[in-house]
Tab-separated table of C-alpha atoms in Angstrom:
chain	number	residue	atom	x	y	z
A	38	UNK	CA	-68.421	56.129	-4.502
A	39	UNK	CA	-70.748	56.992	-1.670
A	40	UNK	CA	-71.411	53.414	-0.544
A	41	UNK	CA	-67.944	52.321	0.557
A	42	UNK	CA	-67.525	49.936	-2.349
A	43	UNK	CA	-64.463	49.013	-4.365
A	44	UNK	CA	-64.476	49.175	-8.157
A	45	UNK	CA	-62.069	46.635	-9.681
A	46	UNK	CA	-59.467	47.865	-12.125
A	47	UNK	CA	-60.623	47.060	-15.651
A	48	UNK	CA	-58.172	46.378	-18.465
A	49	UNK	CA	-58.954	47.252	-22.075
A	50	UNK	CA	-59.333	43.546	-22.874
A	51	UNK	CA	-62.437	43.482	-20.667
A	52	UNK	CA	-64.336	46.215	-22.505
A	53	UNK	CA	-67.682	45.083	-23.894
A	54	UNK	CA	-69.724	46.197	-26.862
A	55	UNK	CA	-72.449	48.022	-24.988
A	56	UNK	CA	-74.786	49.906	-27.245
A	57	UNK	CA	-74.693	52.834	-27.465
A	58	UNK	CA	-70.988	53.063	-26.655
A	59	UNK	CA	-71.219	56.402	-24.882
A	60	UNK	CA	-73.645	58.941	-23.571
A	61	UNK	CA	-76.291	56.507	-22.375
A	62	UNK	CA	-79.123	57.831	-20.268
A	63	UNK	CA	-80.885	56.930	-17.047
A	64	UNK	CA	-83.654	54.473	-17.866
A	65	UNK	CA	-81.879	53.088	-20.923
A	66	UNK	CA	-81.990	49.293	-21.341
A	67	UNK	CA	-78.660	47.590	-21.997
A	68	UNK	CA	-77.114	44.126	-22.106
A	69	UNK	CA	-73.758	43.182	-20.596
A	70	UNK	CA	-71.703	40.284	-19.280
A	71	UNK	CA	-70.746	40.504	-15.604
A	72	UNK	CA	-66.988	40.265	-15.217
A	73	UNK	CA	-66.621	40.304	-11.438
A	74	UNK	CA	-68.359	40.741	-8.085
A	75	UNK	CA	-66.832	43.139	-5.571
A	76	UNK	CA	-67.555	44.616	-2.153
A	77	UNK	CA	-71.162	45.595	-1.696
A	78	UNK	CA	-72.115	42.476	-3.654
A	79	UNK	CA	-72.215	44.546	-6.846
A	80	UNK	CA	-71.555	42.829	-10.130
A	81	UNK	CA	-69.187	44.738	-12.395
A	82	UNK	CA	-69.632	45.086	-16.135
A	83	UNK	CA	-67.348	47.178	-18.323
A	84	UNK	CA	-68.228	49.726	-20.944
A	85	UNK	CA	-66.394	52.358	-22.970
A	86	UNK	CA	-67.764	54.856	-20.455
A	87	UNK	CA	-66.331	52.997	-17.459
A	88	UNK	CA	-67.548	50.413	-14.941
A	89	UNK	CA	-71.225	49.574	-14.545
A	90	UNK	CA	-72.299	48.366	-11.094
A	91	UNK	CA	-75.307	46.039	-10.891
A	92	UNK	CA	-76.644	44.346	-7.728
A	93	UNK	CA	-77.799	40.712	-7.402
A	94	UNK	CA	-75.828	39.365	-10.373
A	95	UNK	CA	-72.876	36.974	-10.616
A	96	UNK	CA	-69.674	36.805	-12.625
A	97	UNK	CA	-70.144	35.185	-16.034
A	98	UNK	CA	-73.823	36.053	-16.292
A	99	UNK	CA	-75.260	37.960	-19.233
A	100	UNK	CA	-77.900	40.368	-17.969
A	101	UNK	CA	-80.327	42.877	-19.351
A	102	UNK	CA	-80.339	45.908	-17.095
A	103	UNK	CA	-81.704	49.414	-16.825
A	104	UNK	CA	-79.291	52.281	-16.232
A	105	UNK	CA	-80.291	53.889	-12.925
A	106	UNK	CA	-77.670	56.590	-12.495
A	107	UNK	CA	-74.092	57.746	-12.888
A	108	UNK	CA	-71.791	59.128	-10.213
A	109	UNK	CA	-68.101	59.989	-10.354
A	110	UNK	CA	-67.488	58.165	-13.580
A	111	UNK	CA	-69.315	54.996	-12.503
A	112	UNK	CA	-72.663	53.938	-13.932
A	113	UNK	CA	-75.233	52.041	-11.908
A	114	UNK	CA	-77.887	49.666	-13.110
A	115	UNK	CA	-80.705	47.373	-12.009
A	116	UNK	CA	-80.963	43.910	-13.550
A	117	UNK	CA	-84.248	43.297	-15.369
A	118	UNK	CA	-83.543	39.779	-16.614
A	119	UNK	CA	-80.754	37.227	-16.268
A	120	UNK	CA	-80.258	36.078	-19.861
A	121	UNK	CA	-77.514	33.569	-19.084
A	122	UNK	CA	-77.507	32.523	-15.402
A	123	UNK	CA	-74.422	31.377	-13.519
A	124	UNK	CA	-74.304	27.757	-12.326
A	125	UNK	CA	-73.701	29.265	-8.888
A	126	UNK	CA	-77.065	31.074	-8.881
A	127	UNK	CA	-79.645	29.802	-6.365
A	128	UNK	CA	-83.108	30.814	-5.251
A	129	UNK	CA	-82.752	33.331	-2.389
A	130	UNK	CA	-84.019	31.900	0.927
A	131	UNK	CA	-85.769	35.166	1.854
A	132	UNK	CA	-88.972	36.400	0.157
A	133	UNK	CA	-87.954	40.010	0.909
A	134	UNK	CA	-84.471	39.761	-0.626
A	135	UNK	CA	-85.094	41.993	-3.636
A	136	UNK	CA	-86.539	44.761	-1.442
A	137	UNK	CA	-84.593	44.570	1.843
A	138	UNK	CA	-81.150	46.138	1.985
A	139	UNK	CA	-79.735	43.746	4.570
A	140	UNK	CA	-78.327	40.978	2.349
A	141	UNK	CA	-76.617	41.179	-1.024
A	142	UNK	CA	-75.445	37.628	-1.881
A	143	UNK	CA	-78.477	35.418	-1.254
A	144	UNK	CA	-78.642	34.714	-4.996
A	145	UNK	CA	-75.281	32.883	-4.807
A	146	UNK	CA	-74.648	29.420	-3.377
A	147	UNK	CA	-72.966	29.517	0.018
A	148	UNK	CA	-69.849	27.912	-1.502
A	149	UNK	CA	-69.669	30.596	-4.176
A	150	UNK	CA	-70.198	33.326	-1.582
A	151	UNK	CA	-66.973	32.188	0.091
A	152	UNK	CA	-65.209	32.254	-3.269
A	153	UNK	CA	-66.382	35.835	-3.824
A	154	UNK	CA	-65.213	36.942	-0.380
A	155	UNK	CA	-61.862	35.169	-0.739
A	156	UNK	CA	-61.285	36.907	-4.068
A	157	UNK	CA	-62.133	40.315	-2.571
A	158	UNK	CA	-59.730	39.736	0.325
A	159	UNK	CA	-56.913	38.497	-1.912
A	160	UNK	CA	-57.293	41.454	-4.282
A	161	UNK	CA	-57.155	43.916	-1.406
A	162	UNK	CA	-54.134	42.186	0.100
A	163	UNK	CA	-52.366	42.482	-3.247
A	164	UNK	CA	-53.471	46.058	-4.014
A	165	UNK	CA	-53.457	47.713	-0.590
A	166	UNK	CA	-51.050	45.860	1.709
A	167	UNK	CA	-48.221	45.950	-0.848
A	168	UNK	CA	-46.847	42.810	0.785
A	169	UNK	CA	-44.550	41.128	-1.728
A	170	UNK	CA	-45.852	37.646	-0.926
A	171	UNK	CA	-49.412	37.961	0.453
A	172	UNK	CA	-50.311	35.145	2.855
A	173	UNK	CA	-52.410	32.164	1.873
A	174	UNK	CA	-55.910	32.374	3.342
A	175	UNK	CA	-57.700	29.574	5.179
A	176	UNK	CA	-61.486	29.583	5.535
A	177	UNK	CA	-63.735	29.123	8.546
A	178	UNK	CA	-67.259	28.495	7.298
A	179	UNK	CA	-70.597	29.015	9.024
A	180	UNK	CA	-74.061	27.539	8.615
A	181	UNK	CA	-75.755	29.797	6.055
A	182	UNK	CA	-78.889	30.712	8.047
A	183	UNK	CA	-80.144	31.471	11.594
A	184	UNK	CA	-76.698	32.645	12.699
A	185	UNK	CA	-77.201	36.210	13.885
A	186	UNK	CA	-76.629	37.081	17.536
A	187	UNK	CA	-77.875	40.638	17.216
A	188	UNK	CA	-80.222	42.372	14.791
A	189	UNK	CA	-81.266	46.014	14.531
A	190	UNK	CA	-84.735	46.682	13.146
A	191	UNK	CA	-85.856	50.176	12.173
A	192	UNK	CA	-89.163	51.580	13.425
A	193	UNK	CA	-91.134	54.231	11.554
A	194	UNK	CA	-94.599	55.302	12.695
A	195	UNK	CA	-95.094	52.087	14.645
A	196	UNK	CA	-94.048	49.847	11.747
A	197	UNK	CA	-90.932	47.687	12.052
A	198	UNK	CA	-88.538	46.330	9.438
A	199	UNK	CA	-85.299	47.008	7.573
A	200	UNK	CA	-84.232	49.784	5.244
A	201	UNK	CA	-84.209	49.170	1.517
A	202	UNK	CA	-80.811	49.199	-0.168
A	203	UNK	CA	-79.137	52.623	-0.155
A	204	UNK	CA	-82.207	54.368	1.254
A	205	UNK	CA	-84.248	55.063	4.373
A	206	UNK	CA	-87.386	53.550	2.898
A	207	UNK	CA	-88.737	51.005	5.384
A	208	UNK	CA	-89.354	47.440	4.211
A	209	UNK	CA	-91.617	45.647	6.679
A	210	UNK	CA	-90.822	41.940	7.015
A	211	UNK	CA	-92.592	38.989	8.594
A	212	UNK	CA	-89.459	36.814	8.684
A	213	UNK	CA	-85.686	36.952	8.351
A	214	UNK	CA	-83.733	33.741	7.647
A	215	UNK	CA	-80.607	35.129	9.301
A	216	UNK	CA	-82.350	35.255	12.680
A	217	UNK	CA	-82.472	32.260	15.012
A	218	UNK	CA	-86.006	30.916	15.205
A	219	UNK	CA	-86.502	32.268	18.720
A	220	UNK	CA	-85.502	35.743	17.531
A	221	UNK	CA	-87.951	35.610	14.628
A	222	UNK	CA	-90.724	34.646	17.023
A	223	UNK	CA	-89.868	37.581	19.277
A	224	UNK	CA	-89.823	39.966	16.324
A	225	UNK	CA	-93.316	38.879	15.293
A	226	UNK	CA	-94.613	39.120	18.856
A	227	UNK	CA	-93.261	42.637	19.311
A	228	UNK	CA	-94.655	44.017	16.058
A	229	UNK	CA	-98.002	44.659	17.748
A	230	UNK	CA	-96.590	45.652	21.142
A	231	UNK	CA	-98.154	48.968	22.281
A	232	UNK	CA	-94.764	50.484	23.063
A	233	UNK	CA	-93.440	49.657	19.607
A	234	UNK	CA	-96.601	50.911	17.908
A	235	UNK	CA	-96.152	54.242	19.695
A	236	UNK	CA	-92.658	54.880	18.263
A	237	UNK	CA	-92.557	57.527	15.547
A	238	UNK	CA	-88.892	56.998	14.685
A	239	UNK	CA	-86.502	54.626	16.413
A	240	UNK	CA	-85.112	51.131	16.335
A	241	UNK	CA	-85.372	47.770	18.066
A	242	UNK	CA	-82.343	45.635	18.932
A	243	UNK	CA	-82.798	41.880	19.338
A	244	UNK	CA	-80.100	39.714	20.952
A	245	UNK	CA	-80.055	35.912	21.038
A	246	UNK	CA	-77.784	32.963	21.755
A	247	UNK	CA	-80.094	30.703	19.754
A	248	UNK	CA	-82.103	29.663	22.798
A	249	UNK	CA	-83.042	32.878	24.609
A	250	UNK	CA	-83.771	36.333	23.251
A	251	UNK	CA	-83.725	39.842	24.710
A	252	UNK	CA	-85.028	43.108	23.234
A	253	UNK	CA	-84.223	46.787	23.692
A	254	UNK	CA	-85.686	49.710	21.812
A	255	UNK	CA	-84.397	53.221	21.276
A	256	UNK	CA	-86.382	56.378	20.640
A	257	UNK	CA	-85.082	59.922	20.841
A	258	UNK	CA	-81.713	58.716	22.105
A	259	UNK	CA	-83.266	56.895	25.070
A	260	UNK	CA	-83.417	53.144	25.583
A	261	UNK	CA	-86.674	51.377	26.481
A	262	UNK	CA	-87.376	47.717	27.183
A	263	UNK	CA	-90.746	46.454	25.898
A	264	UNK	CA	-90.551	43.243	27.950
A	265	UNK	CA	-87.897	44.112	30.542
A	266	UNK	CA	-84.124	43.964	30.148
A	267	UNK	CA	-82.645	40.463	30.084
A	268	UNK	CA	-79.024	39.348	29.919
A	269	UNK	CA	-78.073	36.734	27.333
A	270	UNK	CA	-75.233	34.349	28.182
A	271	UNK	CA	-73.005	32.616	25.656
A	272	UNK	CA	-71.235	29.672	27.330
A	273	UNK	CA	-67.693	29.101	26.020
A	274	UNK	CA	-64.784	26.901	27.134
A	275	UNK	CA	-62.896	30.034	28.171
A	276	UNK	CA	-65.786	31.316	30.296
A	277	UNK	CA	-69.385	32.502	30.240
A	278	UNK	CA	-69.877	35.677	28.219
A	279	UNK	CA	-72.977	37.700	29.169
A	280	UNK	CA	-74.301	40.813	27.443
A	281	UNK	CA	-77.554	42.657	26.874
A	282	UNK	CA	-78.822	44.161	23.586
A	283	UNK	CA	-77.046	47.458	24.235
A	284	UNK	CA	-73.578	45.854	24.214
A	285	UNK	CA	-71.405	45.047	21.229
A	286	UNK	CA	-71.250	41.354	20.397
A	287	UNK	CA	-69.843	39.426	17.456
A	288	UNK	CA	-72.491	38.749	14.816
A	289	UNK	CA	-72.350	34.980	14.356
A	290	UNK	CA	-73.404	32.437	16.989
A	291	UNK	CA	-71.620	29.591	15.222
A	292	UNK	CA	-68.193	31.185	14.607
A	293	UNK	CA	-67.677	32.780	18.013
A	294	UNK	CA	-65.769	29.733	19.383
A	295	UNK	CA	-63.458	29.811	16.350
A	296	UNK	CA	-62.709	33.489	16.963
A	297	UNK	CA	-61.866	32.790	20.594
A	298	UNK	CA	-59.558	29.970	19.517
A	299	UNK	CA	-57.722	32.360	17.195
A	300	UNK	CA	-57.323	34.807	20.101
A	301	UNK	CA	-55.207	32.339	22.074
A	302	UNK	CA	-51.403	32.358	21.770
A	303	UNK	CA	-49.678	29.454	20.068
A	304	UNK	CA	-46.563	29.632	22.245
A	305	UNK	CA	-46.744	27.732	25.533
A	306	UNK	CA	-44.360	30.220	27.150
A	307	UNK	CA	-46.716	33.203	26.975
A	308	UNK	CA	-47.360	34.716	30.409
A	309	UNK	CA	-48.883	38.150	29.724
A	310	UNK	CA	-51.299	39.601	27.207
A	311	UNK	CA	-53.290	42.658	26.186
A	312	UNK	CA	-56.644	43.150	24.468
A	313	UNK	CA	-56.583	46.700	23.121
A	314	UNK	CA	-60.217	46.815	21.985
A	315	UNK	CA	-61.787	44.753	24.745
A	316	UNK	CA	-65.463	45.645	24.390
A	317	UNK	CA	-67.504	43.529	26.802
A	318	UNK	CA	-64.681	40.977	27.099
A	319	UNK	CA	-65.434	38.373	24.441
A	320	UNK	CA	-61.781	37.907	23.421
A	321	UNK	CA	-60.427	39.041	26.789
A	322	UNK	CA	-61.765	35.813	28.307
A	323	UNK	CA	-59.513	33.799	25.988
A	324	UNK	CA	-56.479	35.904	26.854
A	325	UNK	CA	-57.224	35.629	30.561
A	326	UNK	CA	-57.424	31.842	30.279
A	327	UNK	CA	-54.198	31.595	28.274
A	328	UNK	CA	-52.025	34.221	30.000
A	329	UNK	CA	-51.578	33.259	33.675
A	330	UNK	CA	-49.520	36.199	34.934
A	331	UNK	CA	-51.412	39.315	33.824
A	332	UNK	CA	-53.663	40.683	31.110
A	333	UNK	CA	-54.481	44.277	30.182
A	334	UNK	CA	-57.949	45.018	28.765
A	335	UNK	CA	-58.461	48.495	27.265
A	336	UNK	CA	-61.953	49.867	26.600
A	337	UNK	CA	-63.499	53.346	26.504
A	338	UNK	CA	-67.285	52.846	26.210
A	339	UNK	CA	-68.910	52.959	29.651
A	340	UNK	CA	-71.564	50.291	29.111
A	341	UNK	CA	-69.036	47.848	27.665
A	342	UNK	CA	-66.656	48.611	30.543
A	343	UNK	CA	-69.292	47.715	33.090
A	344	UNK	CA	-70.056	44.463	31.292
A	345	UNK	CA	-66.350	43.665	30.847
A	346	UNK	CA	-65.731	43.916	34.590
A	347	UNK	CA	-68.768	41.762	35.354
A	348	UNK	CA	-67.739	39.055	32.893
A	349	UNK	CA	-64.233	38.915	34.337
A	350	UNK	CA	-65.554	38.732	37.908
A	351	UNK	CA	-68.108	36.013	37.156
A	352	UNK	CA	-65.386	33.859	35.600
A	353	UNK	CA	-62.917	34.466	38.448
A	354	UNK	CA	-60.249	36.298	36.431
A	355	UNK	CA	-58.569	38.496	39.019
A	356	UNK	CA	-55.327	39.010	37.088
A	357	UNK	CA	-56.896	41.194	34.373
A	358	UNK	CA	-56.267	44.940	34.613
A	359	UNK	CA	-59.164	46.879	33.072
A	360	UNK	CA	-58.064	50.213	31.647
A	361	UNK	CA	-60.712	52.827	30.913
A	362	UNK	CA	-59.220	54.672	27.974
A	363	UNK	CA	-59.259	55.144	24.245
A	364	UNK	CA	-56.391	53.066	22.956
A	365	UNK	CA	-54.858	55.973	21.017
A	366	UNK	CA	-54.439	57.839	24.322
A	367	UNK	CA	-52.931	54.979	26.297
A	368	UNK	CA	-49.519	53.347	26.471
A	369	UNK	CA	-49.628	49.741	27.604
A	370	UNK	CA	-46.771	47.776	29.220
A	371	UNK	CA	-44.750	45.236	27.239
A	372	UNK	CA	-46.612	41.937	26.906
A	373	UNK	CA	-45.938	38.543	25.336
A	374	UNK	CA	-49.189	38.366	23.358
A	375	UNK	CA	-51.538	41.013	22.026
A	376	UNK	CA	-54.965	41.023	20.360
A	377	UNK	CA	-56.297	43.833	18.168
A	378	UNK	CA	-59.944	43.809	17.128
A	379	UNK	CA	-60.531	47.416	16.053
A	380	UNK	CA	-63.683	48.980	14.587
A	381	UNK	CA	-64.177	49.026	10.822
A	382	UNK	CA	-61.911	52.063	10.320
A	383	UNK	CA	-58.915	50.031	11.510
A	384	UNK	CA	-55.946	50.674	13.796
A	385	UNK	CA	-54.695	54.264	14.193
A	386	UNK	CA	-51.116	54.820	12.938
A	387	UNK	CA	-50.020	55.887	16.437
A	388	UNK	CA	-50.965	52.467	17.812
A	389	UNK	CA	-49.114	50.683	15.017
A	390	UNK	CA	-46.008	52.776	15.715
A	391	UNK	CA	-46.221	51.878	19.415
A	392	UNK	CA	-46.461	48.184	18.534
A	393	UNK	CA	-43.320	48.481	16.465
A	394	UNK	CA	-41.539	50.153	19.412
A	395	UNK	CA	-42.558	47.516	21.995
A	396	UNK	CA	-43.491	44.492	19.889
A	397	UNK	CA	-45.208	41.533	21.524
A	398	UNK	CA	-43.730	38.167	20.647
A	399	UNK	CA	-47.034	37.175	19.064
A	400	UNK	CA	-50.083	39.137	17.947
A	401	UNK	CA	-53.478	38.557	16.302
A	402	UNK	CA	-55.126	41.253	14.198
A	403	UNK	CA	-58.878	40.929	13.616
A	404	UNK	CA	-60.887	43.054	11.202
A	405	UNK	CA	-64.342	43.194	9.637
A	406	UNK	CA	-63.118	45.250	6.661
A	407	UNK	CA	-60.743	43.719	4.124
A	408	UNK	CA	-59.474	47.108	2.914
A	409	UNK	CA	-58.448	48.510	6.305
A	410	UNK	CA	-57.204	45.048	7.301
A	411	UNK	CA	-54.921	44.981	4.264
A	412	UNK	CA	-53.669	48.497	4.999
A	413	UNK	CA	-52.898	47.732	8.671
A	414	UNK	CA	-51.366	44.358	7.885
A	415	UNK	CA	-49.076	45.971	5.335
A	416	UNK	CA	-47.922	48.542	7.888
A	417	UNK	CA	-47.197	45.834	10.465
A	418	UNK	CA	-45.169	43.822	7.952
A	419	UNK	CA	-43.305	46.992	7.002
A	420	UNK	CA	-42.500	47.430	10.709
A	421	UNK	CA	-40.871	43.989	10.748
A	422	UNK	CA	-43.649	41.613	11.807
A	423	UNK	CA	-44.062	38.388	9.857
A	424	UNK	CA	-47.373	36.676	9.087
A	425	UNK	CA	-47.723	33.098	10.256
A	426	UNK	CA	-51.411	32.580	9.361
A	427	UNK	CA	-54.397	34.375	7.825
A	428	UNK	CA	-58.013	33.235	8.241
A	429	UNK	CA	-61.225	34.402	6.602
A	430	UNK	CA	-64.102	33.777	9.019
A	431	UNK	CA	-67.526	33.726	7.377
A	432	UNK	CA	-69.278	35.711	10.095
A	433	UNK	CA	-71.864	37.133	7.687
A	434	UNK	CA	-73.282	34.532	5.261
A	435	UNK	CA	-75.625	35.894	2.576
A	436	UNK	CA	-73.653	39.171	2.515
A	437	UNK	CA	-70.274	40.285	1.198
A	438	UNK	CA	-69.063	41.113	4.728
A	439	UNK	CA	-66.417	39.004	6.418
A	440	UNK	CA	-64.191	38.766	9.481
A	441	UNK	CA	-60.473	38.276	8.979
A	442	UNK	CA	-57.719	37.312	11.417
A	443	UNK	CA	-53.967	37.370	10.900
A	444	UNK	CA	-51.434	35.918	13.317
A	445	UNK	CA	-48.146	37.800	13.367
A	446	UNK	CA	-44.745	37.186	14.934
A	447	UNK	CA	-42.459	39.969	16.144
A	448	UNK	CA	-39.178	40.778	14.430
A	449	UNK	CA	-36.371	38.471	15.467
């Protein structure tokens, strides 16, 4: 519906007595009970005219809301008062929560946030994967605040902040509870930097491991470095992982070790592996440590390729073959173990067909989108793979976003 959200199916037993029953107008005040919370963090009420989507509400709450619009058979509203609050409702930790578009679940306890995400994942597994017996899901939790490795701030006419929800209106902020303290301090220091103040339209990227911070700005498609470019190193058991703000890096400082652990094979007989979306080498380090004979790392973006090679060299991994290619254009040799961590759009069908033709004995599929994850997982199961484990990793507390990992075993 324009925002990449999912609207739950609503049975007739869930219809409410909204008044008037039909033909309501933008600006009209209404009362409804929230039946569910779906992707985007939107609460879902039901009416004779179809679903009503309302942000910053929780299931079971009765809310008074103002109708703000209607698109493609779905009405949208803004809560004006919570008449009957959920026991899971908490005070948001950020004073800018109602204005900033970055977070959408700060009004829910961290425990309830995980329940919401688990329900979203399980619904998508049932609806999209079409797997007869969807796997049980284990949870990997994260501290709720100060977890972000990388943040992108927007700059407009020398002012810095985040966009409001579903808009390009800038919300200037003096703090962000998702940032490590050192990152917040850097953000405040750079707000008055002459180079930042001179930017008409651009963005600032902050990168931190919780102890150090590095900054890079972009204006007109060109990078600039207000205080010089600095590498940030994340020390892990499988090797030191170094990047700068221009590289891709997983979002959560605290769950990165758990992701690397999931990227290791369970079988002690594994000798070879492949990382088909290697990036700067975050998961490749785990494969290189676990697969002693050879590893293939496939990546297409030039800056990530450079960093991937450097990270492998620094850690002494000489048995990793770096392949500069888009994965859909490359055939890889048969391997014992394979890791897929694709972008949000998921794995191309051609890659899934190739996996079915030369299946690794063991494979791990990562995803940051429960819908495309469910689609790809269903296709792999249809091709004969079996699921041995499924994990929801809370990489994005205070939001509806999640990371998911499934471990699969090749057909016998």
